[in-house]
Every structure is written in C-alpha cells, then in structure tokens.
Coordinates of C-alpha atoms in Angstrom, one line a residue:
Chain A
M1 CA -16.2 3.0 -27.2
N2 CA -14.2 0.5 -29.1
G3 CA -12.1 -1.2 -26.5
H4 CA -10.2 -3.3 -29.0
A5 CA -8.5 -0.4 -30.7
P6 CA -4.7 -0.8 -30.3
G7 CA -2.8 1.9 -28.4
G8 CA -1.6 3.2 -31.7
A9 CA 1.9 1.9 -31.9
M10 CA 1.0 -0.5 -34.6
P11 CA -0.2 1.2 -37.8
M12 CA -3.2 -0.5 -39.3
A13 CA -2.8 -2.5 -42.4
G14 CA -3.6 -0.5 -45.5
A15 CA -3.3 2.9 -43.8
E16 CA -0.9 4.8 -46.0
T17 CA -0.8 8.3 -44.7
L18 CA -1.3 8.4 -40.9
P19 CA -1.8 11.8 -39.4
L20 CA 1.2 13.4 -37.6
A21 CA 1.7 12.4 -34.0
V22 CA 1.3 16.0 -33.0
S23 CA 0.2 18.9 -35.1
A24 CA -0.2 22.1 -33.1
F25 CA -0.8 25.6 -34.1
G26 CA -0.6 28.8 -32.1
L27 CA -0.8 27.2 -28.6
V28 CA -1.1 29.7 -25.8
K29 CA -1.3 29.3 -22.0
C30 CA -1.3 32.1 -19.5
F31 CA -0.9 32.0 -15.8
G32 CA -2.1 35.4 -14.6
D33 CA 0.1 37.9 -16.5
V34 CA 2.7 35.4 -17.5
R35 CA 2.4 33.9 -21.0
A36 CA 3.9 30.5 -20.1
V37 CA 3.4 29.3 -23.7
D38 CA 3.1 32.1 -26.2
G39 CA 2.0 30.9 -29.6
V40 CA 3.9 27.7 -30.3
D41 CA 3.4 25.7 -33.5
L42 CA 4.7 22.1 -33.4
D43 CA 4.7 19.2 -35.9
V44 CA 6.0 15.8 -34.7
Q45 CA 6.3 12.9 -37.1
R46 CA 5.2 9.5 -36.1
G47 CA 8.0 7.2 -34.8
A48 CA 10.4 10.1 -34.1
I49 CA 12.1 11.1 -30.9
F50 CA 11.4 14.8 -30.6
A51 CA 13.0 16.9 -28.0
I52 CA 11.8 20.2 -26.6
L53 CA 14.9 21.9 -25.3
G54 CA 14.9 25.0 -23.1
P55 CA 16.0 26.4 -19.7
N56 CA 13.9 26.1 -16.6
G57 CA 10.7 28.1 -16.8
A58 CA 10.8 28.3 -20.6
G59 CA 7.3 26.7 -20.9
K60 CA 8.3 23.2 -21.8
T61 CA 6.3 21.5 -19.1
T62 CA 3.2 23.6 -19.8
L63 CA 3.4 22.8 -23.5
I64 CA 3.5 19.1 -23.1
R65 CA 0.9 19.2 -20.3
M66 CA -1.4 20.8 -22.9
L67 CA -0.7 18.2 -25.5
A68 CA -1.3 15.4 -22.9
T69 CA -4.8 16.8 -22.1
L70 CA -3.7 17.9 -18.6
T71 CA -4.0 21.6 -19.2
V72 CA -6.5 23.3 -21.4
P73 CA -4.9 25.8 -23.8
D74 CA -6.1 29.4 -23.7
A75 CA -5.8 29.7 -27.5
G76 CA -4.6 27.7 -30.5
R77 CA -5.5 24.2 -31.8
A78 CA -3.9 20.9 -31.9
S79 CA -4.4 17.3 -33.0
V80 CA -2.6 14.5 -31.2
M81 CA -2.4 11.1 -32.8
G82 CA -5.1 12.3 -35.2
H83 CA -7.6 13.4 -32.6
N84 CA -8.6 16.9 -31.8
L85 CA -7.1 17.9 -28.5
I86 CA -10.0 20.1 -27.4
A87 CA -13.0 18.2 -28.8
A88 CA -11.9 14.6 -28.2
P89 CA -9.5 14.5 -25.2
H90 CA -10.7 11.0 -24.3
K91 CA -9.6 9.6 -27.7
V92 CA -6.3 11.4 -27.3
R93 CA -5.8 9.8 -23.8
A94 CA -6.4 6.4 -25.2
A95 CA -3.4 6.8 -27.6
I96 CA -0.9 8.6 -25.4
A97 CA 0.9 8.1 -22.1
M98 CA 2.6 10.7 -19.9
T99 CA 5.5 10.5 -17.5
G100 CA 5.6 13.7 -15.6
Q101 CA 8.5 15.5 -14.1
F102 CA 7.7 14.3 -10.6
A103 CA 7.1 10.6 -10.1
S104 CA 3.4 10.0 -10.4
L105 CA 3.4 6.9 -8.2
D106 CA 1.6 6.0 -5.1
E107 CA 4.5 6.1 -2.5
D108 CA 2.6 3.9 0.0
L109 CA 2.0 1.0 -2.4
T110 CA 4.7 -1.4 -3.6
G111 CA 6.1 -1.2 -7.2
R112 CA 4.1 -4.2 -8.3
E113 CA 0.8 -2.8 -6.7
N114 CA 1.3 0.5 -8.6
L115 CA 1.6 -1.4 -11.9
L116 CA -1.3 -3.7 -11.0
L117 CA -3.5 -0.7 -10.2
L118 CA -2.8 0.9 -13.6
A119 CA -3.1 -2.4 -15.5
R120 CA -6.6 -2.9 -14.0
L121 CA -7.6 0.6 -14.8
W122 CA -6.6 0.0 -18.4
G123 CA -8.9 -3.1 -18.4
F124 CA -6.5 -6.0 -17.8
R125 CA -8.2 -8.6 -15.5
G126 CA -7.1 -11.1 -13.0
S127 CA -4.0 -13.0 -14.1
K128 CA -3.5 -10.9 -17.2
A129 CA -3.1 -7.8 -15.0
K130 CA -0.6 -9.7 -12.9
A131 CA 1.3 -10.9 -15.9
R132 CA 1.5 -7.4 -17.4
A133 CA 2.8 -6.0 -14.1
D134 CA 5.4 -8.7 -13.8
D135 CA 6.6 -8.3 -17.4
L136 CA 7.1 -4.6 -16.9
L137 CA 9.0 -5.1 -13.6
E138 CA 11.2 -7.6 -15.4
A139 CA 11.8 -5.3 -18.4
F140 CA 12.8 -2.4 -16.1
D141 CA 15.0 -4.4 -13.8
L142 CA 12.6 -4.0 -10.9
S143 CA 11.7 -7.6 -10.1
E144 CA 13.7 -7.7 -7.0
A145 CA 12.1 -4.5 -5.6
A146 CA 8.6 -5.5 -6.7
H147 CA 7.3 -6.0 -3.2
K148 CA 8.9 -3.0 -1.7
Q149 CA 7.0 0.2 -1.0
V150 CA 7.9 2.9 -3.5
N151 CA 8.9 5.3 -0.8
A152 CA 12.0 3.0 -0.3
Y153 CA 13.0 3.3 -3.9
S154 CA 16.0 5.2 -5.2
G155 CA 15.7 8.0 -7.7
G156 CA 16.6 5.8 -10.6
M157 CA 14.2 3.0 -9.6
R158 CA 11.4 5.5 -9.2
R159 CA 12.1 6.9 -12.7
R160 CA 12.1 3.4 -14.2
L161 CA 8.9 2.5 -12.5
D162 CA 7.3 5.7 -13.6
I163 CA 8.2 5.1 -17.2
A164 CA 7.0 1.4 -16.8
A165 CA 3.7 2.7 -15.5
S166 CA 3.3 4.7 -18.8
L167 CA 3.8 1.5 -20.8
I168 CA 1.0 -0.7 -19.5
V169 CA -0.6 -0.4 -22.9
T170 CA 2.0 0.6 -25.6
P171 CA 1.2 4.2 -26.3
G172 CA 1.3 5.6 -29.8
L173 CA 2.9 8.7 -28.3
L174 CA 4.8 8.9 -25.0
F175 CA 5.4 12.2 -23.3
L176 CA 8.5 12.4 -21.1
D177 CA 8.9 15.5 -19.0
E178 CA 12.6 15.8 -18.1
P179 CA 13.1 12.1 -18.0
T180 CA 16.6 12.2 -16.6
T181 CA 16.6 15.2 -14.3
G182 CA 18.2 14.3 -11.0
L183 CA 19.6 10.9 -12.1
D184 CA 23.2 9.8 -11.8
P185 CA 25.1 9.1 -15.0
V186 CA 24.5 5.3 -15.0
A187 CA 20.8 5.6 -14.4
R188 CA 20.7 8.3 -17.1
Q189 CA 22.3 6.0 -19.6
G190 CA 19.7 3.3 -18.7
V191 CA 16.8 5.7 -19.3
W192 CA 18.3 6.8 -22.6
R193 CA 18.6 3.2 -23.7
M194 CA 14.9 2.5 -22.8
I195 CA 13.8 5.6 -24.8
R196 CA 15.8 4.4 -27.8
D197 CA 14.3 0.9 -27.5
L198 CA 10.8 2.3 -27.2
A199 CA 11.3 4.4 -30.3
G200 CA 12.6 1.2 -32.0
A201 CA 9.3 -0.5 -31.1
G202 CA 7.5 2.3 -33.0
V203 CA 6.5 4.6 -30.1
T204 CA 6.7 8.3 -30.9
I205 CA 8.5 10.1 -28.1
L206 CA 8.1 13.7 -27.2
L207 CA 10.5 14.7 -24.4
T208 CA 11.5 17.9 -22.7
T209 CA 15.0 18.4 -21.5
Q210 CA 17.3 21.2 -20.3
Y211 CA 20.3 19.0 -21.1
L212 CA 21.8 19.8 -24.5
D213 CA 23.6 16.5 -24.7
E214 CA 20.4 14.6 -24.1
A215 CA 18.7 16.3 -27.0
D216 CA 21.8 15.9 -29.1
Q217 CA 22.1 12.2 -28.4
L218 CA 18.5 11.1 -28.5
A219 CA 16.4 13.3 -30.6
D220 CA 15.8 13.1 -34.4
R221 CA 14.5 16.6 -34.2
I222 CA 14.8 19.4 -31.6
A223 CA 12.7 22.5 -30.9
V224 CA 14.3 25.2 -28.8
I225 CA 11.9 27.0 -26.5
D226 CA 12.6 30.2 -24.5
H227 CA 10.2 32.5 -22.8
G228 CA 7.2 30.5 -24.1
R229 CA 8.2 30.8 -27.7
K230 CA 9.8 28.5 -30.2
I231 CA 13.0 30.2 -31.2
A232 CA 14.4 27.4 -33.5
E233 CA 13.7 24.0 -34.7
G234 CA 15.5 21.4 -36.7
T235 CA 17.8 18.4 -36.5
S236 CA 20.8 18.7 -34.3
R237 CA 22.9 19.1 -37.4
E238 CA 20.6 21.8 -38.9
L239 CA 20.6 23.8 -35.7
K240 CA 24.4 23.7 -35.6
A241 CA 24.6 24.7 -39.2
A242 CA 22.2 27.6 -38.7
T243 CA 24.5 29.0 -36.0
G244 CA 27.5 29.1 -38.3
S245 CA 29.2 26.7 -40.7
G246 CA 31.9 25.9 -38.1
T247 CA 33.6 26.8 -35.0
L248 CA 37.2 27.3 -34.3
H249 CA 38.4 26.0 -30.9
V250 CA 41.8 27.0 -29.7
A251 CA 43.7 26.2 -26.5
L252 CA 46.5 28.5 -25.4
T253 CA 49.7 27.4 -23.6
D254 CA 49.7 30.6 -21.6
A255 CA 46.4 31.6 -20.1
A256 CA 47.6 35.2 -19.5
R257 CA 47.4 35.9 -23.2
L258 CA 43.7 34.9 -23.3
G259 CA 42.5 38.5 -23.6
T260 CA 44.8 39.4 -26.4
A261 CA 44.0 36.2 -28.3
A262 CA 40.3 36.8 -27.9
R263 CA 40.6 40.4 -29.3
L264 CA 42.6 39.2 -32.3
L265 CA 40.1 36.4 -33.1
E266 CA 37.2 38.7 -32.8
A267 CA 38.9 41.3 -35.0
R268 CA 39.6 38.6 -37.7
L269 CA 36.4 36.6 -37.6
G270 CA 33.9 39.3 -36.6
G271 CA 32.1 37.3 -33.9
K272 CA 32.0 36.9 -30.2
V273 CA 34.5 34.6 -28.5
Q274 CA 33.3 32.2 -25.9
S275 CA 36.0 31.5 -23.4
S276 CA 36.5 29.0 -20.6
A277 CA 39.2 29.9 -18.1
E278 CA 40.1 26.3 -17.2
G279 CA 42.5 25.1 -19.9
A280 CA 42.6 28.6 -21.5
R281 CA 40.2 27.6 -24.3
L282 CA 38.4 29.9 -26.7
S283 CA 35.7 29.2 -29.3
I284 CA 34.5 31.4 -32.1
R285 CA 32.5 31.0 -35.2
A286 CA 34.4 30.8 -38.4
A287 CA 32.6 30.9 -41.8
T288 CA 35.2 29.0 -43.7
P289 CA 38.4 27.0 -43.0
E290 CA 40.4 29.7 -44.9
Q291 CA 39.2 32.4 -42.5
A292 CA 40.1 30.1 -39.5
N293 CA 43.6 29.6 -40.9
E294 CA 44.1 33.3 -41.3
A295 CA 42.9 33.9 -37.7
L296 CA 45.3 31.2 -36.4
A297 CA 48.2 32.8 -38.4
S298 CA 47.4 36.2 -36.8
L299 CA 47.7 34.6 -33.3
L300 CA 51.1 33.0 -34.2
A301 CA 52.3 36.3 -35.7
E302 CA 51.6 37.9 -32.3
G303 CA 53.6 35.2 -30.6
I304 CA 50.7 33.4 -28.9
E305 CA 51.5 29.8 -28.6
L306 CA 48.7 27.2 -29.1
A307 CA 48.5 24.0 -27.1
D308 CA 45.7 22.7 -29.3
F309 CA 43.3 23.8 -32.0
A310 CA 40.4 22.3 -33.9
M311 CA 37.8 23.2 -36.4
G312 CA 34.4 21.6 -35.7
S313 CA 30.7 22.0 -35.8
P314 CA 29.4 24.1 -33.0
S315 CA 28.3 22.1 -30.0
L316 CA 24.6 22.3 -29.1
D317 CA 25.6 24.4 -26.1
E318 CA 27.0 27.0 -28.4
V319 CA 23.9 26.9 -30.6
F320 CA 21.7 27.2 -27.6
F321 CA 23.6 30.2 -26.1
A322 CA 23.7 31.8 -29.5
L323 CA 19.9 31.4 -29.9
T324 CA 18.8 32.3 -26.4
G325 CA 21.4 35.1 -26.2
A326 CA 20.0 36.6 -29.4
S327 CA 16.4 36.4 -28.0
S328 CA 17.3 38.0 -24.7
A329 CA 17.9 41.7 -24.5
T330 CA 21.6 41.6 -24.0
D331 CA 22.8 43.1 -27.3
E332 CA 26.6 43.0 -27.3
G333 CA 26.8 44.9 -30.6
T334 CA 28.1 41.9 -32.4
S335 CA 26.8 40.3 -35.6
G336 CA 27.4 36.9 -37.0
Chain B
M1 CA 34.6 14.3 -26.6
K2 CA 31.2 15.6 -27.5
E3 CA 30.4 12.7 -29.8
P4 CA 27.5 10.4 -28.9
A5 CA 28.4 7.2 -27.1
D6 CA 28.8 4.2 -29.4
D7 CA 25.4 2.7 -29.8
H8 CA 26.8 -0.8 -30.5
A9 CA 28.5 -1.1 -27.2
P10 CA 26.1 -0.6 -24.3
P11 CA 27.7 0.1 -21.0
A12 CA 28.0 -2.9 -18.7
G13 CA 25.0 -3.6 -16.5
I14 CA 22.5 -2.0 -18.8
P15 CA 20.9 -4.8 -20.7
V16 CA 19.3 -4.2 -24.1
R17 CA 15.5 -4.5 -24.0
R18 CA 13.1 -5.2 -26.7
F19 CA 9.7 -3.8 -26.2
E20 CA 6.9 -5.8 -27.7
P21 CA 3.9 -3.6 -28.4
V22 CA 1.0 -4.4 -26.1
A23 CA -2.5 -3.6 -27.3
R24 CA -5.3 -2.2 -25.1
P25 CA -7.7 -4.7 -23.7
P26 CA -11.5 -4.1 -23.9
A27 CA -12.3 -0.9 -22.1
P28 CA -13.5 -1.5 -18.5
S29 CA -16.7 -0.2 -17.1
A30 CA -17.0 2.9 -14.9
V31 CA -17.9 0.6 -11.9
S32 CA -14.8 -1.5 -12.5
N33 CA -12.7 1.6 -12.6
A34 CA -14.2 2.7 -9.3
L35 CA -13.6 -0.7 -7.7
V36 CA -9.9 -0.6 -8.7
F37 CA -9.6 2.7 -6.8
G38 CA -11.5 1.2 -3.9
W39 CA -8.9 -1.6 -3.9
R40 CA -6.2 1.1 -3.7
A41 CA -7.9 2.4 -0.5
V42 CA -7.9 -1.1 1.0
L43 CA -4.2 -1.5 0.2
K44 CA -3.5 1.8 2.0
F45 CA -5.1 0.4 5.1
R46 CA -2.7 -2.5 4.9
H47 CA 0.4 -0.4 4.2
V48 CA -0.4 2.5 6.5
P49 CA -2.4 1.1 9.4
E50 CA -1.4 4.1 11.5
Q51 CA -4.0 6.2 9.8
L52 CA -6.7 4.3 11.8
F53 CA -5.0 5.3 15.0
D54 CA -5.4 9.0 14.1
L55 CA -9.0 8.4 13.3
V56 CA -10.1 6.7 16.5
M57 CA -7.9 8.2 19.1
T58 CA -9.9 11.5 19.4
P59 CA -13.3 9.9 19.6
I60 CA -12.0 7.3 22.2
M61 CA -10.6 10.1 24.3
F62 CA -13.8 12.1 24.0
T63 CA -15.9 9.1 24.9
L64 CA -13.8 8.4 28.1
L65 CA -13.5 12.0 29.0
F66 CA -17.1 13.1 28.7
T67 CA -18.5 9.9 30.1
F68 CA -16.4 9.8 33.3
V69 CA -15.6 13.5 33.9
F70 CA -18.8 15.2 32.9
G71 CA -21.2 12.3 32.7
G72 CA -22.2 12.3 36.4
A73 CA -22.8 16.0 36.4
L74 CA -24.6 16.1 33.1
A75 CA -26.9 13.0 33.4
G76 CA -26.8 11.7 36.9
S77 CA -24.3 8.9 36.3
P78 CA -21.6 8.1 33.7
R79 CA -23.6 5.2 32.5
E80 CA -26.7 7.1 31.8
Y81 CA -24.7 9.8 30.1
L82 CA -23.1 7.2 27.8
Q83 CA -26.5 6.1 26.7
F84 CA -27.1 9.7 25.5
F85 CA -23.6 10.5 24.3
L86 CA -22.5 7.4 22.3
P87 CA -24.8 7.9 19.2
G88 CA -23.5 11.5 19.1
I89 CA -19.9 10.6 19.3
L90 CA -20.4 8.3 16.3
V91 CA -21.7 11.3 14.3
Q92 CA -18.7 13.3 15.4
T93 CA -16.4 10.5 14.4
V94 CA -17.6 10.2 10.8
T95 CA -17.7 14.0 10.2
F96 CA -14.1 14.3 11.5
N97 CA -13.1 11.3 9.4
A98 CA -14.3 13.0 6.3
V99 CA -11.6 15.7 6.8
Y100 CA -8.9 13.1 6.4
S101 CA -10.0 12.1 3.0
G102 CA -9.7 15.7 1.9
M103 CA -6.2 15.7 3.3
N104 CA -5.3 12.5 1.5
L105 CA -6.6 13.9 -1.7
S106 CA -4.6 17.1 -1.3
T107 CA -1.5 15.0 -0.7
D108 CA -2.1 12.9 -3.8
L109 CA -2.7 16.0 -6.0
G110 CA 0.6 17.5 -4.7
K111 CA 2.5 14.5 -5.8
G112 CA 1.4 14.4 -9.4
L113 CA -0.3 11.0 -9.0
F114 CA -3.5 12.4 -10.3
D115 CA -1.9 13.7 -13.4
R116 CA -1.4 10.0 -14.3
F117 CA -5.0 9.2 -13.5
R118 CA -6.2 12.2 -15.5
S119 CA -4.2 11.2 -18.6
L120 CA -5.8 7.7 -18.5
P121 CA -8.9 6.9 -20.6
I122 CA -11.0 6.1 -17.5
W123 CA -14.3 7.3 -16.0
P124 CA -13.2 10.8 -14.7
L125 CA -15.0 10.5 -11.4
A126 CA -13.5 7.0 -10.7
P127 CA -10.7 8.3 -8.4
F128 CA -13.2 10.0 -6.3
A129 CA -15.5 7.1 -6.2
G130 CA -12.5 5.1 -5.0
L131 CA -11.8 7.7 -2.3
M132 CA -15.4 7.4 -1.2
I133 CA -15.2 3.6 -1.0
G134 CA -12.1 4.1 1.3
D135 CA -14.0 6.6 3.3
V136 CA -17.0 4.2 3.8
L137 CA -14.6 1.5 5.1
R138 CA -12.9 4.0 7.4
H139 CA -16.2 5.2 8.7
L140 CA -17.3 1.6 9.4
I141 CA -14.1 0.6 11.1
A142 CA -13.9 3.7 13.3
A143 CA -17.6 3.5 14.2
T144 CA -17.3 -0.2 15.1
I145 CA -14.3 0.5 17.3
I146 CA -16.2 3.3 19.2
L147 CA -19.3 1.1 19.5
V148 CA -17.3 -1.8 21.0
I149 CA -15.7 0.5 23.5
G150 CA -19.2 1.9 24.3
L151 CA -20.5 -1.7 24.8
I152 CA -17.6 -2.5 27.1
L153 CA -18.3 0.7 29.2
G154 CA -22.0 -0.3 29.5
Y155 CA -23.8 1.2 26.5
R156 CA -26.8 -0.8 25.5
P157 CA -28.5 -0.1 22.1
E158 CA -32.2 -0.6 23.0
A159 CA -33.3 -1.0 19.4
G160 CA -31.1 -4.0 19.0
I161 CA -28.9 -5.2 16.1
L162 CA -31.2 -3.9 13.4
G163 CA -31.3 -0.5 14.9
V164 CA -27.5 -0.4 15.1
L165 CA -27.2 -1.6 11.4
A166 CA -29.7 1.1 10.3
A167 CA -27.8 3.7 12.4
F168 CA -24.5 2.6 10.7
A169 CA -26.1 3.0 7.3
L170 CA -27.2 6.5 8.2
L171 CA -23.7 7.3 9.5
V172 CA -22.1 6.2 6.3
T173 CA -24.5 8.4 4.3
I174 CA -23.6 11.3 6.6
G175 CA -19.9 10.8 6.1
F176 CA -20.4 10.5 2.4
G177 CA -22.3 13.8 2.3
F178 CA -19.7 15.7 4.4
G179 CA -17.0 14.0 2.3
W180 CA -17.7 16.3 -0.7
V181 CA -17.0 19.4 1.4
F182 CA -13.4 18.2 2.0
I183 CA -12.9 16.8 -1.4
V184 CA -13.6 20.2 -2.8
L185 CA -11.2 21.7 -0.2
G186 CA -8.7 19.1 -1.1
L187 CA -9.0 20.0 -4.8
L188 CA -8.7 23.8 -4.1
I189 CA -5.9 23.7 -1.5
R190 CA -2.5 22.1 -2.1
T191 CA -1.3 22.0 1.5
P192 CA -2.8 19.0 3.4
T193 CA -2.4 20.7 6.8
T194 CA -4.4 23.8 5.6
V195 CA -7.1 21.4 4.4
M196 CA -7.2 20.0 8.0
T197 CA -7.2 23.4 9.7
L198 CA -9.9 24.7 7.5
G199 CA -11.9 21.5 7.8
F200 CA -11.8 21.5 11.5
S201 CA -12.6 25.2 11.8
F202 CA -15.7 24.5 9.7
L203 CA -16.6 21.4 11.7
F204 CA -15.9 22.5 15.3
P205 CA -18.8 25.0 15.6
L206 CA -21.1 22.5 13.9
V207 CA -20.1 19.6 16.2
F208 CA -19.9 21.5 19.5
A209 CA -22.9 23.8 19.0
S210 CA -25.1 20.7 18.6
N211 CA -26.9 18.2 20.8
I212 CA -24.1 15.7 20.6
M213 CA -22.8 16.4 24.1
V214 CA -25.7 18.1 25.9
D215 CA -29.4 18.6 25.6
P216 CA -29.9 22.1 24.3
A217 CA -32.8 22.8 26.8
T218 CA -30.5 24.8 29.1
M219 CA -29.0 27.0 26.4
P220 CA -29.9 30.6 25.7
D221 CA -32.7 31.0 23.1
W222 CA -30.5 32.3 20.3
L223 CA -28.1 29.4 20.7
R224 CA -30.8 26.9 21.1
A225 CA -32.3 28.0 17.8
F226 CA -29.0 27.4 16.1
V227 CA -28.4 24.1 17.7
E228 CA -31.9 22.8 16.8
A229 CA -31.4 23.8 13.2
N230 CA -27.8 22.5 13.0
P231 CA -27.7 19.6 10.6
V232 CA -25.3 17.8 13.0
S233 CA -28.1 17.9 15.6
L234 CA -30.6 16.5 13.2
M235 CA -28.3 13.7 12.3
T236 CA -27.5 13.0 16.0
T237 CA -31.2 12.9 16.8
A238 CA -31.9 10.4 14.1
V239 CA -28.9 8.1 15.0
R240 CA -30.1 8.2 18.7
G241 CA -33.6 7.3 17.6
L242 CA -32.3 4.4 15.4
M243 CA -30.1 3.0 18.1
G244 CA -32.2 3.7 21.2
G245 CA -35.6 3.1 19.7
G246 CA -38.3 5.6 19.2
M247 CA -37.1 7.0 15.9
S248 CA -39.5 8.6 13.4
L249 CA -39.2 8.7 9.6
G250 CA -39.4 12.5 9.8
Q251 CA -36.2 12.6 11.9
I252 CA -34.4 10.4 9.3
A253 CA -35.6 12.6 6.5
L254 CA -34.3 15.7 8.3
A255 CA -31.0 13.9 9.0
L256 CA -30.6 13.1 5.3
L257 CA -31.3 16.7 4.2
A258 CA -27.7 17.9 4.5
P259 CA -25.9 14.9 3.0
V260 CA -28.3 14.9 0.0
A261 CA -28.0 18.6 -0.5
L262 CA -24.2 18.5 -0.2
T263 CA -23.9 15.7 -2.7
A264 CA -26.3 17.3 -5.3
L265 CA -24.4 20.6 -4.9
L266 CA -20.8 19.5 -4.6
A267 CA -20.5 16.5 -6.9
P268 CA -20.8 18.7 -10.0
V269 CA -18.4 21.2 -8.5
T270 CA -15.9 18.4 -7.8
L271 CA -16.0 17.3 -11.4
R272 CA -15.6 20.9 -12.7
L273 CA -12.6 21.6 -10.5
Y274 CA -11.0 18.3 -11.4
R275 CA -11.4 18.9 -15.1
R276 CA -10.3 22.5 -14.9
Q277 CA -6.8 21.8 -13.5

C-alpha cells in the first residue's frame, strides 16, 4: 500500500480529467421486505457540495452508508473517488471520511484523546499526532474543552468534534449525514460555515438533510429522495423552475375570505393553492406574470382586499411538497 | 426572507476558518493499529475506574463467602479450603470478565463509534485486537487483586512465583479464548444488558457444574461425567496444578483445548459479522 498518497483533496499535477467523486448506478438496499434504497443513480462532481434531500425514512442514510463502504449494496454499482466501491473498499476508505448521524465519538475519552486516537490510527506518530489533534481543536473552537470528557460536551460541541474527527487527513470526499439535526441556530450557522470553508479547500461534500433551507443555502446540486427513489435532481434554481416558472404569494387583510380567494385563484390559474392560516397567506403557481395579474384582478373584482402580494420563484419547500405530493398516492385531481 | 444569509458578513462569534489540506502520513502497520486500540483500553481504565470495581467485587465476595461459610464443612478448615478454592476462583474471575468485553463492544456498536473505525483504512481486526489487549489487562488486574486477598487470608502457592506466573499466563489464554464468545454475542446483540444476561446464562452452568468449588467425587455419576469433561474443570485442574505443584503437561494441553478451539472457530466468525454489517 502506498502510504504517501494524499487524501485526494489535492489533484495531482498533470491529471486533467479526474473521475467523478461519486458515480453510482442502480443502487439497491433492502431490509427484509422494505426497499430502503430502490435503484438510485447518482453523479457527484468533484469539489461540489451535493445535498440529498428527503424526509425521515426516505433512504438517505442507507444511501450514503453504502457509498461510505459501511453497508454493502444488494444491487447496483458505484465508483467513489475513482475506486470501485465493491472491489476496492479499502482504497475508497483512504479517500473519504464519514460523519454519521449520531456522534461517533468515545464518550469516556476527552475531546483531545478522541482526536489523538484517530490521528494515530491514520499513522501520525508522537508529536505529529499531538500537533494534528491540537490544530483541529483550535480550528473547531474546542481548545478550552480539549481535556474534558466528551460526555460533558454540548450538542454543538459534539458535532464540531465529530466533524473534526473526520478531517484528521483531509478527505477527497466527506459524507455528512444530517450535519445540523438537533443543533440550535447559532451552532447550525457555525457548521454551515465550516462546510463552506471545507468546500473552499477543495473537499467534495455529500450531505443529507431534511431541511430545505439547508440544501438551498449550501448545495450546488440537490437530489430529492423519497421512498428510496430519486424523484428529482438539479440545482436549487432548476428544481424551482421545474415546479413552475413562478409563484404568486398573496396575503389577505381579512382571513375570513381565504376560502373564496383560494377558489378564485385555483379557477384562474388551474393549480392547487397552498395556504397558511397565520397571516392569511396563499401561494399558487402562476405560469406567467400576465396570468398572475389577471388572477389578482379577479380577487379585487370580488372585493377581496390584499395586504400584500408578490411574484417569486417557488421556495424549495413548495418544490419539495409538489414533488413528494406527486409521488405519493394522494391525487387531488389537479394538474400543473 | 427566504434569501440566503449574506456570505460576506458572518454572524458575530463564528470566526472564518481556512482549512489547509493535510495529506496522509505513511500507512501504519497492523500491529501499530492494534496498539492504538490497546491505548484506548488503558485510557478507559483511567477515565472509568469503576469498571474494575464491578469486575472484582463478585469474586471477592465468592472468596470470602465460600472460604468462611462453607470452607470448614467442605475441607475441614477455611484455610485448607482456600488452598483448593483459590485457583478455581481465578478461573471464574477471568471467564466472568470476558462477558464485560462483550458488553463494552455492544455499547460501542450502539453508539456508531465503530462506523467511524470501519470507514478508516486500518487493519479490520485492529479494534478487536485492542479490545483483547484491554481484556488481558483486566484479567491480570482482577486476578492479581484476588490473589493478594487470598495471600492475606492464608493461601500459599506451593509452586512458588514461577508457578503463579505460569498460571497467570494460562488464565490470560483462557480469558482470551472465552472472549471470542462474548465478542460474537456483542456483535449480534445491540443491547448490552442482553449480552450480559445471555453471557451469564451460558457461563453459570459451566462454572458451577465444575470442580471450582467442590471435588466432584461425591456427585451422582451423570453429573460427575459432565463436570469432568467440562472445559472449566479442565482449566481449573491445570491452574491448580501450576500454582500448587504437581501439574502435568497433559493437564495443560486439556486446559488449552477450549481456548484454542474457540479462537480458531470464532475469530473468522467475528471478522465476517463485522464486515457484514
């Protein structure tokens, strides 16, 4: 084994076309009768932040566990960082790092000991291992807690230590399974910033999330997964565009007229209104600004007063509900 | 409202980091990997010293109880009984100890710590080798504590220091062999307490239907046949022989039978179970 090979973050001089970070075809994993992952194809470009978005139980975790060599697929093939996942898992492991959904730390040891343990397993010796551990503690704002046992850490500190533990050697590809689940907003912002900085350093990031804003803000590209299948993929902008060219948002002054307004808008624009009771807001897809104008005029003609209205791209939430709503069996008899 | 936060103005308190790529050092050897996991086991002793308390309390109680309550009736005097009983309680100590490593493994696996280890490019069996190093230390510490208590109560190893050292080497081998059973249980079962319950229900008949506490001469024939073939009895006889003098190579060979067989059988099973997950 060539121990001097870099983790993969630094492209070798002269290499012009590096293989994709991930190239997977037809991945399947069953647990009993449940097809947790049901034929997923995935291409992830090097250097990208790629998000796998889906609800709980959609198969996100199983999918990345397969790509991180932790679960063997029942069918399909994949290459990760240019190595065959099935035939050469050891080579894949040398180029990746994985931060699982649950902190994979030794609770009884201190933060520094956890990092030292991993640094030594990677092959850093003596003072080099200590220097690596201290650098990472510093970079992740954990120097003060270095000598505390991990079971005394807060959720945010654990998450940071867990990510630090994945970066002993800079991986070519970092898997992050729901990196911000359970974190408070400040800790969440901190993790996002670290993810962006890592991507800036050339690390490809494949993360799963059930938060739409997380995918929207971080990811260059998003795959939407539901019931073990990929139901859409693209940039945030593409996904929004695919759902409809735009969305009309209106807010009524009188919440009592919400029903009437919804019926009028649906009749005009031929879609399904999404309403939120608080603030008496309605959203509906509108193909063109002209149609949106006509719809607004019809509301005014009926004497419905508007507190606010706006024409915008659909939010990723709307995209997500449109996509998963379409794939679940609840056919409302509407068409887009 | 839904627009991304301005990238140029990080919130206060979250400093901007620059990550310098760090390359992989030369790959360490399998032995080095295993030693790192052994170091982890040593750190655990330092951070969780209570675990030793669990390990030695039962054997200490057994030693005192059997020596003073039953000793006189079983062997004429507590002191004479201790001479018979102490090597046996050492065997019991290491076999019971082995259950705890299965419990620890089950706890580790439940926490996802092993996912990290499994996604590292290291010798796949290194975590288990580390576990074994921890076990060996645990066996030695527990056995030493019991021996010291025995010496205080009047136990005298007639074969001297060399006999005791040889007996300890055999005890570690026994613990190592039984360790595989509980590592396999630990890999199969995600509830540490279930591992413990199953482990003890496997060990209790083996330990009590043996010659650890009493000479099987007074037992009914069918039971005596079982006791004499019981690997725990074979081990106890050998440890007694090593510490008290009068051992034979045949006895030691018989005592090693079970640990060697268990290792040969269960080490590959362990690797398969570990890889399969």
